[in-house]
XYZ file of C-alpha atoms in Angstrom:
706
model
C -55.255 -61.017 -3.803
C -58.119 -59.065 -4.347
C -58.946 -56.519 -1.563
C -62.170 -54.633 -1.176
C -61.756 -50.824 -1.447
C -61.887 -48.783 1.841
C -65.120 -46.935 0.913
C -66.884 -50.447 -0.272
C -65.749 -51.817 3.223
C -67.031 -48.830 5.193
C -70.364 -48.825 3.205
C -70.558 -52.566 3.946
C -70.115 -52.231 7.703
C -72.414 -49.152 7.729
C -75.146 -51.489 6.168
C -74.456 -54.287 8.183
C -74.520 -52.131 11.136
C -78.001 -50.642 10.229
C -79.433 -53.867 9.099
C -78.581 -56.532 11.672
C -77.288 -54.798 14.788
C -79.321 -53.789 17.814
C -78.524 -51.856 20.764
C -75.662 -54.269 21.583
C -71.794 -53.499 20.617
C -69.428 -55.944 19.441
C -65.735 -55.808 19.593
C -63.937 -58.199 17.552
C -59.773 -58.387 17.526
C -57.799 -60.379 15.075
C -54.540 -59.614 12.635
C -55.689 -57.400 10.143
C -54.281 -59.332 7.320
C -53.056 -62.806 7.463
C -50.209 -64.214 4.811
C -49.702 -67.789 3.666
C -49.028 -69.664 0.601
C -50.741 -72.579 -0.917
C -50.156 -75.834 0.792
C -49.445 -74.105 3.794
C -52.151 -73.332 6.637
C -53.565 -70.232 8.246
C -53.888 -69.861 11.907
C -56.457 -66.973 12.711
C -56.147 -65.817 16.235
C -59.764 -64.152 17.009
C -61.252 -62.961 20.128
C -64.652 -60.989 20.548
C -66.580 -59.179 23.301
C -70.453 -58.183 23.057
C -71.495 -55.156 25.088
C -75.189 -56.029 25.459
C -75.953 -56.233 29.395
C -76.615 -59.901 28.647
C -74.595 -63.002 28.730
C -76.148 -64.769 25.686
C -73.905 -67.363 24.126
C -73.050 -67.689 20.469
C -75.754 -69.672 18.643
C -74.215 -69.631 15.126
C -71.014 -69.297 13.351
C -70.553 -68.935 9.365
C -67.402 -68.519 7.835
C -67.842 -66.993 4.186
C -65.083 -66.554 1.728
C -65.159 -63.557 -0.409
C -68.874 -62.751 0.911
C -71.145 -59.898 -0.578
C -74.251 -58.010 0.851
C -77.332 -58.346 -1.067
C -79.840 -55.257 -0.900
C -82.605 -57.241 -2.150
C -82.545 -59.928 0.040
C -81.009 -58.183 2.737
C -78.656 -61.045 3.234
C -75.056 -61.910 2.688
C -74.184 -64.143 -0.053
C -70.616 -66.119 -0.895
C -68.819 -69.440 -0.457
C -69.435 -70.899 2.875
C -66.336 -72.463 4.296
C -67.611 -73.266 7.630
C -70.910 -73.194 9.437
C -71.856 -74.485 12.787
C -74.550 -73.980 15.283
C -75.682 -74.862 18.777
C -75.272 -77.393 20.140
C -71.456 -77.154 19.062
C -69.477 -79.902 17.752
C -65.854 -80.172 18.324
C -63.019 -79.568 15.951
C -62.759 -82.334 13.264
C -59.113 -82.541 12.154
C -60.394 -83.956 8.776
C -62.005 -80.641 7.900
C -60.024 -77.915 5.993
C -61.745 -75.116 8.249
C -61.885 -75.526 12.001
C -63.337 -73.422 14.761
C -61.180 -73.665 17.672
C -63.164 -70.910 19.895
C -65.936 -70.985 22.110
C -69.253 -69.474 22.442
C -68.403 -66.513 24.730
C -65.088 -64.910 23.588
C -62.697 -66.850 21.507
C -63.153 -67.200 17.651
C -60.157 -68.527 16.458
C -60.123 -70.401 13.087
C -57.520 -72.892 11.645
C -57.489 -73.439 7.665
C -55.169 -76.277 6.801
C -54.357 -76.506 4.075
C -54.991 -73.277 2.503
C -55.724 -72.895 -1.176
C -54.873 -70.295 -3.842
C -58.567 -69.779 -4.071
C -58.824 -68.503 -0.510
C -57.029 -65.239 -1.403
C -59.295 -62.540 -0.638
C -61.304 -62.085 2.463
C -63.314 -64.055 4.995
C -66.611 -62.916 6.391
C -66.797 -64.278 10.190
C -70.815 -64.080 10.753
C -71.502 -64.320 14.592
C -74.991 -64.634 15.632
C -76.459 -64.566 19.363
C -79.953 -64.588 20.264
C -80.658 -60.991 20.220
C -77.615 -59.688 18.094
C -75.674 -60.379 15.037
C -72.161 -59.380 13.623
C -70.174 -59.710 10.469
C -66.199 -59.485 10.783
C -63.991 -59.114 7.657
C -60.964 -60.929 7.758
C -57.895 -60.225 5.090
C -56.179 -63.276 3.792
C -53.203 -62.841 1.432
C -52.567 -66.489 -0.072
C -49.598 -66.789 -2.489
C -48.587 -69.436 -4.939
C -45.212 -69.595 -3.351
C -44.001 -69.489 -0.185
C -43.948 -65.892 1.466
C -40.562 -64.070 1.076
C -38.318 -63.084 3.788
C -37.147 -59.854 5.425
C -34.124 -59.062 6.803
C -34.078 -55.974 9.075
C -30.744 -54.445 9.893
C -29.552 -52.203 12.740
C -29.106 -48.257 11.770
C -25.322 -48.722 11.378
C -23.035 -51.676 11.586
C -19.390 -50.806 12.831
C -16.442 -52.846 13.294
C -16.032 -54.719 16.572
C -19.458 -53.368 17.996
C -22.021 -55.784 18.707
C -25.092 -55.877 16.043
C -28.211 -57.578 15.939
C -29.780 -58.553 12.421
C -33.373 -60.010 12.288
C -34.875 -62.353 9.588
C -38.682 -61.886 9.471
C -41.432 -64.027 8.155
C -45.100 -62.938 8.368
C -46.290 -66.306 8.907
C -46.697 -68.936 11.751
C -48.749 -71.765 12.022
C -48.760 -74.390 14.839
C -48.338 -77.623 13.124
C -46.502 -76.515 10.132
C -42.810 -77.082 10.751
C -40.509 -74.399 9.291
C -36.936 -73.060 10.219
C -34.993 -69.939 9.530
C -31.219 -70.410 9.043
C -28.535 -67.769 8.587
C -25.383 -68.088 6.386
C -22.422 -65.536 5.702
C -20.264 -65.631 2.355
C -16.749 -66.606 3.233
C -17.858 -68.430 6.373
C -18.166 -72.184 5.224
C -18.108 -73.460 8.980
C -21.653 -71.680 9.703
C -20.341 -70.094 12.814
C -23.501 -67.874 12.760
C -26.086 -70.780 13.385
C -25.044 -70.932 16.835
C -25.686 -67.115 17.630
C -29.286 -67.212 16.227
C -32.574 -67.771 17.971
C -35.855 -67.996 16.791
C -39.038 -66.412 17.921
C -42.603 -66.918 17.202
C -45.579 -64.514 17.512
C -49.000 -65.504 17.165
C -51.578 -62.961 18.857
C -54.408 -60.865 17.694
C -52.043 -58.052 16.825
C -49.273 -59.923 14.715
C -48.433 -63.383 13.416
C -44.496 -63.645 12.610
C -41.567 -65.985 12.720
C -38.151 -64.216 13.104
C -34.540 -65.071 13.963
C -32.272 -62.825 15.459
C -28.635 -62.995 14.708
C -26.430 -61.002 17.384
C -22.591 -60.968 16.254
C -19.546 -58.295 16.068
C -18.651 -57.859 12.634
C -15.142 -57.578 11.066
C -14.056 -55.052 8.432
C -13.119 -58.322 6.497
C -16.857 -59.144 6.499
C -17.701 -55.723 4.649
C -19.289 -56.166 1.552
C -20.109 -60.008 2.120
C -23.420 -61.406 1.582
C -25.456 -62.369 4.497
C -28.591 -64.831 3.748
C -31.498 -65.861 5.753
C -33.253 -68.865 4.245
C -36.871 -70.590 5.210
C -36.591 -74.416 5.473
C -39.213 -77.053 5.512
C -38.252 -79.337 7.875
C -40.496 -82.275 6.858
C -39.789 -81.778 3.168
C -36.120 -80.937 3.970
C -35.926 -78.119 1.480
C -35.386 -74.603 1.115
C -38.728 -72.675 0.668
C -37.298 -68.839 0.458
C -34.317 -66.759 1.049
C -33.428 -63.403 1.454
C -30.036 -61.841 1.161
C -28.364 -58.598 2.256
C -24.967 -57.092 1.650
C -23.043 -56.116 5.033
C -22.255 -52.729 5.394
C -19.686 -52.858 7.957
C -18.320 -49.421 9.144
C -14.757 -49.273 9.775
C -11.429 -47.306 9.485
C -9.274 -46.990 6.610
C -7.266 -50.610 6.760
C -3.766 -51.140 5.722
C -2.465 -47.859 5.346
C 0.749 -47.089 3.705
C 2.998 -44.341 2.423
C 4.435 -44.905 -0.787
C 7.418 -43.102 -2.292
C 6.970 -42.817 -6.137
C 10.315 -41.598 -7.059
C 12.132 -44.207 -8.987
C 15.598 -42.652 -8.226
C 17.588 -41.839 -5.214
C 16.382 -38.725 -3.888
C 18.700 -35.679 -3.634
C 18.174 -32.184 -1.917
C 16.241 -29.810 -4.191
C 14.478 -32.664 -5.990
C 10.536 -33.125 -6.200
C 9.284 -35.796 -3.963
C 5.965 -37.680 -4.728
C 4.186 -39.553 -1.965
C 0.989 -41.404 -2.219
C -1.000 -42.623 0.796
C -2.549 -46.101 -0.063
C -5.008 -48.311 1.970
C -6.925 -51.674 1.147
C -10.330 -51.038 2.722
C -12.556 -48.129 4.201
C -16.268 -47.883 5.107
C -17.275 -45.051 4.528
C -14.786 -44.032 1.885
C -11.818 -41.938 2.871
C -12.807 -38.219 2.725
C -9.478 -36.638 3.615
C -5.618 -37.405 4.055
C -3.416 -36.346 6.866
C 0.073 -35.869 6.167
C 2.638 -35.260 9.097
C 5.533 -33.450 7.260
C 8.297 -31.750 8.952
C 6.657 -31.804 12.590
C 3.443 -30.463 11.220
C 0.216 -31.823 9.990
C -1.393 -30.972 6.867
C -4.913 -32.154 5.737
C -5.896 -32.415 1.918
C -8.557 -34.396 -0.151
C -6.706 -36.254 -2.389
C -3.905 -38.947 -1.468
C -1.017 -37.788 -3.388
C 1.681 -35.297 -1.594
C 4.323 -33.296 -3.741
C 7.136 -31.867 -1.987
C 8.900 -29.301 -4.098
C 12.630 -28.926 -3.531
C 12.950 -31.562 -0.696
C 15.110 -30.252 1.991
C 18.257 -31.965 3.003
C 17.088 -32.277 6.668
C 13.621 -33.842 5.814
C 12.264 -35.688 8.901
C 10.407 -39.188 8.423
C 6.926 -38.498 7.058
C 3.831 -40.493 7.306
C 0.105 -40.238 6.455
C -3.290 -41.141 7.602
C -6.374 -42.090 5.693
C -9.353 -40.457 7.220
C -13.301 -41.250 6.969
C -14.965 -41.087 10.309
C -11.670 -42.458 11.753
C -8.184 -41.973 10.813
C -5.478 -44.790 10.442
C -1.851 -43.899 10.243
C 0.649 -45.453 8.074
C 4.024 -46.604 9.365
C 6.581 -43.555 8.871
C 8.958 -43.671 6.115
C 12.565 -42.274 5.693
C 13.248 -40.255 2.628
C 17.069 -40.601 2.958
C 17.886 -37.418 1.073
C 21.300 -36.911 -0.277
C 22.868 -33.634 0.049
C 26.061 -31.731 -0.146
C 28.089 -30.854 3.177
C 26.222 -28.602 5.561
C 27.231 -25.876 7.986
C 30.703 -25.385 6.490
C 32.833 -22.633 8.626
C 36.053 -21.368 9.102
C 37.457 -21.498 12.330
C 40.482 -19.482 14.087
C 42.591 -21.942 15.792
C 45.752 -19.710 16.522
C 45.785 -17.097 17.951
C 42.677 -16.866 20.068
C 42.453 -13.160 20.150
C 43.297 -10.580 17.929
C 45.722 -10.614 15.172
C 48.602 -8.186 15.081
C 51.096 -7.820 12.206
C 53.785 -10.508 12.510
C 51.764 -13.154 14.424
C 51.447 -16.589 13.637
C 47.724 -17.617 12.494
C 46.159 -21.142 11.729
C 42.736 -21.271 10.119
C 40.538 -24.724 10.108
C 37.674 -25.749 7.790
C 35.049 -27.797 9.500
C 31.487 -29.022 8.588
C 28.629 -30.401 10.700
C 27.079 -33.347 8.266
C 27.304 -34.671 4.739
C 25.514 -37.484 2.865
C 27.712 -39.302 1.541
C 30.496 -38.248 4.252
C 33.535 -38.902 1.697
C 34.441 -35.039 1.557
C 37.264 -32.601 0.023
C 38.372 -29.256 1.392
C 39.779 -25.985 -0.753
C 40.615 -22.402 0.102
C 39.992 -19.026 -1.424
C 40.955 -15.428 -0.502
C 38.706 -12.864 -1.887
C 37.513 -15.324 -4.324
C 40.967 -16.441 -5.727
C 41.895 -20.284 -4.962
C 44.627 -20.631 -2.548
C 45.370 -24.384 -1.721
C 43.734 -27.921 -0.950
C 43.553 -29.046 2.725
C 41.693 -28.790 5.785
C 44.032 -26.186 7.278
C 45.362 -22.859 6.146
C 48.712 -21.363 8.227
C 50.570 -18.024 8.300
C 53.911 -18.068 9.924
C 54.187 -14.173 10.050
C 50.965 -12.490 9.021
C 50.877 -9.247 7.343
C 48.708 -6.413 6.472
C 48.498 -7.661 3.054
C 47.276 -10.964 4.481
C 43.887 -9.525 5.640
C 40.951 -10.399 3.782
C 37.749 -12.569 3.299
C 38.667 -16.244 3.353
C 36.252 -19.047 2.354
C 36.557 -22.954 2.696
C 34.940 -25.426 0.297
C 33.783 -28.853 1.181
C 32.415 -31.156 -1.644
C 31.252 -34.772 -1.715
C 29.427 -36.663 -4.941
C 26.451 -34.628 -4.516
C 27.795 -31.158 -4.643
C 29.859 -28.240 -3.087
C 29.191 -26.019 -0.165
C 31.136 -22.779 0.490
C 31.426 -21.260 3.718
C 30.824 -17.854 4.980
C 33.643 -15.325 4.513
C 35.910 -15.228 7.571
C 37.403 -11.783 7.707
C 40.905 -11.998 8.871
C 41.746 -8.707 10.540
C 45.534 -8.011 11.164
C 45.946 -4.748 13.363
C 48.521 -2.221 12.310
C 49.659 1.426 12.614
C 48.491 4.017 10.109
C 50.324 4.134 6.709
C 50.262 5.297 3.458
C 49.081 8.877 4.373
C 48.590 11.480 2.026
C 46.265 14.444 1.651
C 43.532 14.256 -1.445
C 41.901 17.650 -2.637
C 38.631 17.607 -4.117
C 37.506 18.664 -6.656
C 41.179 19.475 -7.602
C 44.258 20.786 -6.212
C 43.674 24.274 -8.245
C 40.493 26.081 -6.995
C 38.967 29.326 -8.091
C 38.298 31.499 -4.896
C 34.731 31.489 -3.928
C 34.170 28.040 -4.594
C 34.763 24.871 -2.212
C 37.765 22.993 -1.575
C 37.884 19.586 0.444
C 40.756 18.252 1.712
C 40.760 14.549 2.844
C 43.407 12.898 4.900
C 43.695 9.243 3.483
C 45.089 6.603 5.124
C 45.358 2.759 5.765
C 45.128 1.715 9.424
C 43.687 -0.925 11.414
C 42.186 -0.136 14.015
C 40.820 2.886 12.381
C 42.312 6.362 12.839
C 41.016 7.877 16.146
C 42.303 11.398 15.385
C 43.643 13.451 12.594
C 45.481 16.698 12.895
C 45.919 19.246 10.089
C 48.798 21.456 9.545
C 49.314 24.521 7.039
C 52.442 25.541 4.832
C 53.827 27.199 8.011
C 53.697 24.137 9.891
C 50.964 25.485 12.121
C 48.413 23.474 13.678
C 45.191 24.375 12.411
C 43.276 22.950 15.356
C 40.852 20.780 13.042
C 40.615 17.266 13.900
C 38.306 15.604 11.437
C 39.228 13.439 8.524
C 38.064 16.201 6.058
C 39.197 19.862 6.026
C 36.393 22.051 4.195
C 37.390 25.467 2.822
C 33.776 26.767 2.020
C 34.178 29.444 0.388
C 38.087 29.037 -0.359
C 40.044 32.348 -0.472
C 43.263 33.370 -2.057
C 44.598 33.381 1.427
C 43.954 29.688 1.668
C 46.629 28.963 -1.089
C 49.514 26.730 0.152
C 50.561 23.294 1.249
C 48.982 21.250 3.659
C 49.534 17.987 5.606
C 47.745 15.864 8.060
C 48.792 13.529 10.813
C 46.861 10.173 11.656
C 46.811 8.349 14.976
C 45.321 5.017 16.334
C 46.048 2.750 19.171
C 49.210 1.285 17.232
C 50.974 4.686 16.222
C 50.999 7.849 14.783
C 51.997 9.100 11.064
C 52.292 12.340 9.091
C 51.359 12.748 5.563
C 53.627 14.418 2.966
C 52.468 18.012 1.883
C 49.794 18.689 -0.641
C 49.578 22.108 -2.240
C 46.224 23.962 -2.986
C 46.476 26.664 -5.634
C 43.633 29.375 -5.357
C 43.133 31.610 -8.319
C 41.161 35.039 -8.492
C 37.791 34.617 -9.802
C 36.635 36.864 -12.945
C 34.588 39.119 -10.522
C 37.443 39.909 -8.620
C 39.693 40.346 -11.740
C 36.710 42.485 -12.829
C 36.403 44.704 -10.011
C 40.285 45.397 -10.014
C 40.336 46.540 -13.547
C 37.418 48.526 -13.146
C 39.239 50.246 -10.068
C 42.179 50.774 -12.278
C 40.286 52.090 -15.064
C 38.186 54.292 -12.673
C 41.227 55.626 -11.177
C 42.992 56.664 -14.784
C 39.690 58.309 -15.810
C 39.746 60.056 -12.402
C 43.452 61.263 -12.910
C 42.381 62.482 -16.531
C 39.519 64.211 -15.388
C 41.376 66.024 -12.445
C 44.087 67.051 -14.967
C 41.375 68.227 -17.457
C 39.860 70.423 -14.928
C 42.816 71.560 -13.461
C 43.956 73.050 -17.182
C 40.457 74.547 -17.469
C 40.688 76.133 -13.985
C 44.051 77.455 -14.665
C 42.535 79.013 -17.790
C 39.843 80.506 -16.136
C 42.098 81.899 -13.329
C 44.189 83.592 -16.165
C 41.064 85.209 -17.708
C 39.846 86.499 -14.160
C 43.267 87.673 -13.724
C 43.569 89.630 -17.042
C 39.739 91.088 -16.456
C 40.740 92.136 -12.862
C 43.684 93.843 -14.516
C 41.050 95.785 -16.983
C 38.853 96.568 -14.097
C 41.712 98.036 -12.028
C 42.761 100.264 -14.928
C 39.178 101.394 -15.091
C 39.258 102.632 -11.753
C 35.697 101.250 -10.951
C 34.152 99.644 -8.409
C 33.231 95.913 -8.907
C 30.250 93.630 -7.418
C 28.805 90.310 -8.534
C 25.182 89.592 -9.499
C 23.626 85.749 -9.605
C 21.741 85.007 -12.646
C 18.578 82.895 -12.945
C 19.063 80.277 -15.710
C 15.570 80.900 -17.404
C 15.525 80.750 -21.089
C 13.559 83.738 -22.539
C 12.932 85.187 -26.217
C 14.823 88.051 -26.898
C 13.364 91.380 -25.681
C 12.601 94.400 -27.990
C 14.739 97.223 -27.165
C 12.762 100.194 -25.741
C 13.827 103.270 -24.321
C 13.946 102.282 -20.707
C 14.335 98.351 -21.107
C 17.718 96.337 -19.971
C 18.845 93.076 -21.158
C 20.377 90.865 -23.860
C 20.009 87.589 -25.665
C 23.077 85.590 -26.485
C 22.297 82.134 -28.235
C 25.891 80.907 -27.766
C 28.110 82.016 -24.913
C 31.655 81.555 -25.722
C 34.391 81.175 -23.159
C 34.840 85.089 -22.913
C 34.111 87.970 -20.784
C 30.975 89.973 -21.967
C 30.436 93.615 -21.109
C 27.134 95.592 -21.059
C 26.476 99.287 -20.338
C 23.665 99.909 -17.824
C 21.888 103.343 -18.171
C 19.520 104.795 -15.769
C 16.964 107.345 -16.979
C 17.351 110.902 -15.666
C 14.566 112.599 -14.133
C 13.924 116.191 -13.684
C 14.774 115.951 -10.140
C 18.106 114.041 -10.751
C 21.211 116.383 -10.302
C 24.349 115.472 -11.820
C 27.009 113.927 -9.458
C 30.454 115.318 -9.569
C 31.982 112.558 -7.664
C 31.445 110.458 -4.923
C 33.230 107.334 -3.243
C 32.893 103.776 -4.872
C 30.478 102.695 -1.899
C 27.968 105.509 -2.702
C 27.971 104.647 -6.237
C 27.493 101.218 -5.606
C 24.641 101.776 -3.115
C 23.101 104.068 -5.899
C 23.552 101.084 -8.380
C 21.708 98.728 -5.912
C 18.830 101.283 -5.673
C 18.487 101.681 -9.150
C 18.869 97.779 -9.707
C 15.782 97.271 -7.067
C 13.925 100.113 -9.195
C 14.954 98.434 -12.343
C 12.755 95.408 -11.511
C 9.765 97.969 -12.182
C 11.289 99.921 -15.018
C 13.982 97.657 -16.329
C 17.064 99.153 -17.897
C 18.289 98.221 -21.272
C 21.705 96.506 -21.711
C 23.794 97.411 -24.724
C 26.423 95.605 -25.631
C 30.175 97.031 -25.049
C 30.880 97.269 -28.472
C 28.101 99.691 -29.352
C 29.578 102.143 -26.771
C 32.396 102.811 -28.788
C 30.181 103.894 -31.523
C 27.437 105.755 -29.755
C 29.667 108.216 -28.073
C 29.376 110.080 -24.831
C 25.915 109.705 -23.298
C 24.283 112.822 -21.873
C 24.336 111.122 -18.599
C 27.742 109.566 -18.418
C 27.832 110.118 -14.792
C 25.469 107.236 -14.055
C 27.102 104.711 -16.545
C 27.733 101.110 -15.121
C 29.809 98.468 -16.881
C 28.459 95.107 -16.346
C 30.359 91.886 -17.215
C 29.553 88.197 -17.119
C 32.509 85.226 -16.933
C 30.627 81.931 -18.460
C 31.980 78.520 -18.743
C 32.482 77.286 -22.227
C 28.815 75.665 -22.590
C 25.875 76.459 -24.929
C 23.665 78.395 -23.169
C 21.732 81.858 -23.039
C 22.186 85.101 -20.900
C 19.256 86.493 -19.209
C 17.766 88.957 -16.802
C 18.698 88.410 -13.070
C 15.524 87.620 -11.355
C 15.084 87.121 -7.537
C 15.371 83.797 -5.702
C 16.231 82.036 -8.808
C 18.911 79.245 -9.295
C 22.248 80.286 -9.333
C 24.074 80.091 -12.481
C 27.260 78.413 -12.828
C 28.824 81.396 -14.555
C 30.405 84.893 -12.901
C 28.641 87.836 -13.042
C 31.263 90.780 -12.595
C 30.096 94.163 -12.730
C 32.145 97.424 -12.304
C 30.224 100.761 -11.580
C 32.156 103.597 -13.374
C 31.467 107.253 -12.892
C 31.872 108.710 -16.105
C 31.076 112.477 -15.309
C 33.360 115.314 -15.421
C 36.211 115.699 -13.268
C 38.996 113.589 -11.737
C 37.727 110.034 -11.028
C 38.511 108.419 -7.841
C 41.304 105.925 -7.234
C 40.378 102.533 -7.906
C 40.368 99.800 -5.200
C 43.244 97.642 -5.614
C 41.163 94.445 -4.291
C 38.790 92.570 -6.434
C 35.706 91.289 -5.049
C 34.127 88.238 -6.990
C 32.062 85.177 -6.016
C 32.175 81.559 -7.465
C 29.016 79.554 -7.728
C 29.230 75.595 -7.224
C 26.625 73.289 -7.647
């Protein structure tokens, strides 16, 4: 078929309108394109209306085939298939092109038979007295019959009514055709009775269609559905169209398959698969009902790791838009005996030493059921059998008892059943920690260990004197331990069934090195103090003897004695001047030193002929105070023997010092100076002419102490 381009068609219409139309308006209605094949016919429904205000009739009708407009002649040129003018003649059955309309509104044309050369377009030239019009009609003529079109609903679901349409864009009265349906796998042709044929022949559409309405089944999914165009006159099929039925349905024939080839035992890995025969759309997920819960997964295989002995029956579902469940399957898991337990049959209450006891071994389930029983105490095999009996139970029978039940799959042990035998405390003894010999100052823990059931309620402690220590705990702590804690200890334990005492255990506490050191130090100190006291006693005795001897010398000199305190200040030796007093002794021996004290004689001084010792002593004290300004000079007593008598022998003083045996020096006596440890003894002797006074029998002395 050759079609005029849209631009060329628009241009032709514009030219036609400008060249041949007047103020009148034409409206022509007909199918836009008509389809046919060679040897068939064409029926062209057509109507027209002229809006001119006049009721003029059609005066001429010309049908062109593939016409063209000639610009030079201002006319249409082409093969004229039909031409008729007023007065109109009726349709001629012998003519290939027939005008079936009228002069006012109908412009229907019938072409029979249609030729392949007719493919293209037709020009319907209509002329009235005062107006003209050219109407283009597209004609599609093929060499073979037209193909059929099968129109399907948006979705075909199983058991839901669906309507399918077989469409042929052709209809021509007088040309006898028929549309027939056929389904693959339906040799009986049950679909024929469900189809109806409809024909449309209007200015809008021209078609022949057959509508098939049915309820598809999932077994029809994927089957070929065919619509055929039959020529009834020739009894032959002209064309056909085939579609593949897409019937939406849930998964079908779902089954759960156990892939394990052997008998399943507890703990095995089990593989299951969820199979189905058909599903549209395809399966998107699988749902497993396992152990009371649902698991969704995208693949069909379920792997159960370490299958449980009490696994419930399993089923699966294959799902697309809908889910289809498979029948349940039982895994029939083989397992060892379950819920094995020891039951105490006799007695029903507490067990005391000497009672009769019977234990029994039971279980809840086993597959297979054929079983055997065994007993163990604290992990040691005892016997085989379902029961275990004691005619007279003892504390040694107490312990953890287990029974074992086995079958061909395996063996199961019960939980330990503790057999408690009640008895009074026994085997008491005192344990000493860290050991029974402890050094003082450390920690000692005494523990009262016993065997009793029920446990000991109270402990009582006793010492080596059998005195109650009023301590009631299991442990007796001595922290810190003392020497006084040494001795034997024992404890007493009491429970509801009796009271028992332990034998004594001895704790020995030793002195610590510190205590030994202190005691040695005290002894050594005491010895040293004794030696020092003895030493000082000897020295004091010697000193006393010297003092007594000196007192005897002084008494023989009939002088008067006094004591002078010495300031312990080391000075350099002083030069002997006429009126100086003093001496320097580098080393003082343990002896009495003597010195002569001379006072200068003035013009006003008068010699003293006598006086009492007290006046001489007062005179000495006065001269001593003046000696601070005019110091007298001391001379050694030994020099007195060589010097001879002094001119002023009346005022001579004998001065002596008693020193301890110590390296030191002798210095002048200064006021407010620290006292020396030595004893300064002086005697004022009147050496004048005349009879000397009787010396006093008493001795005055001073002892200095620091």
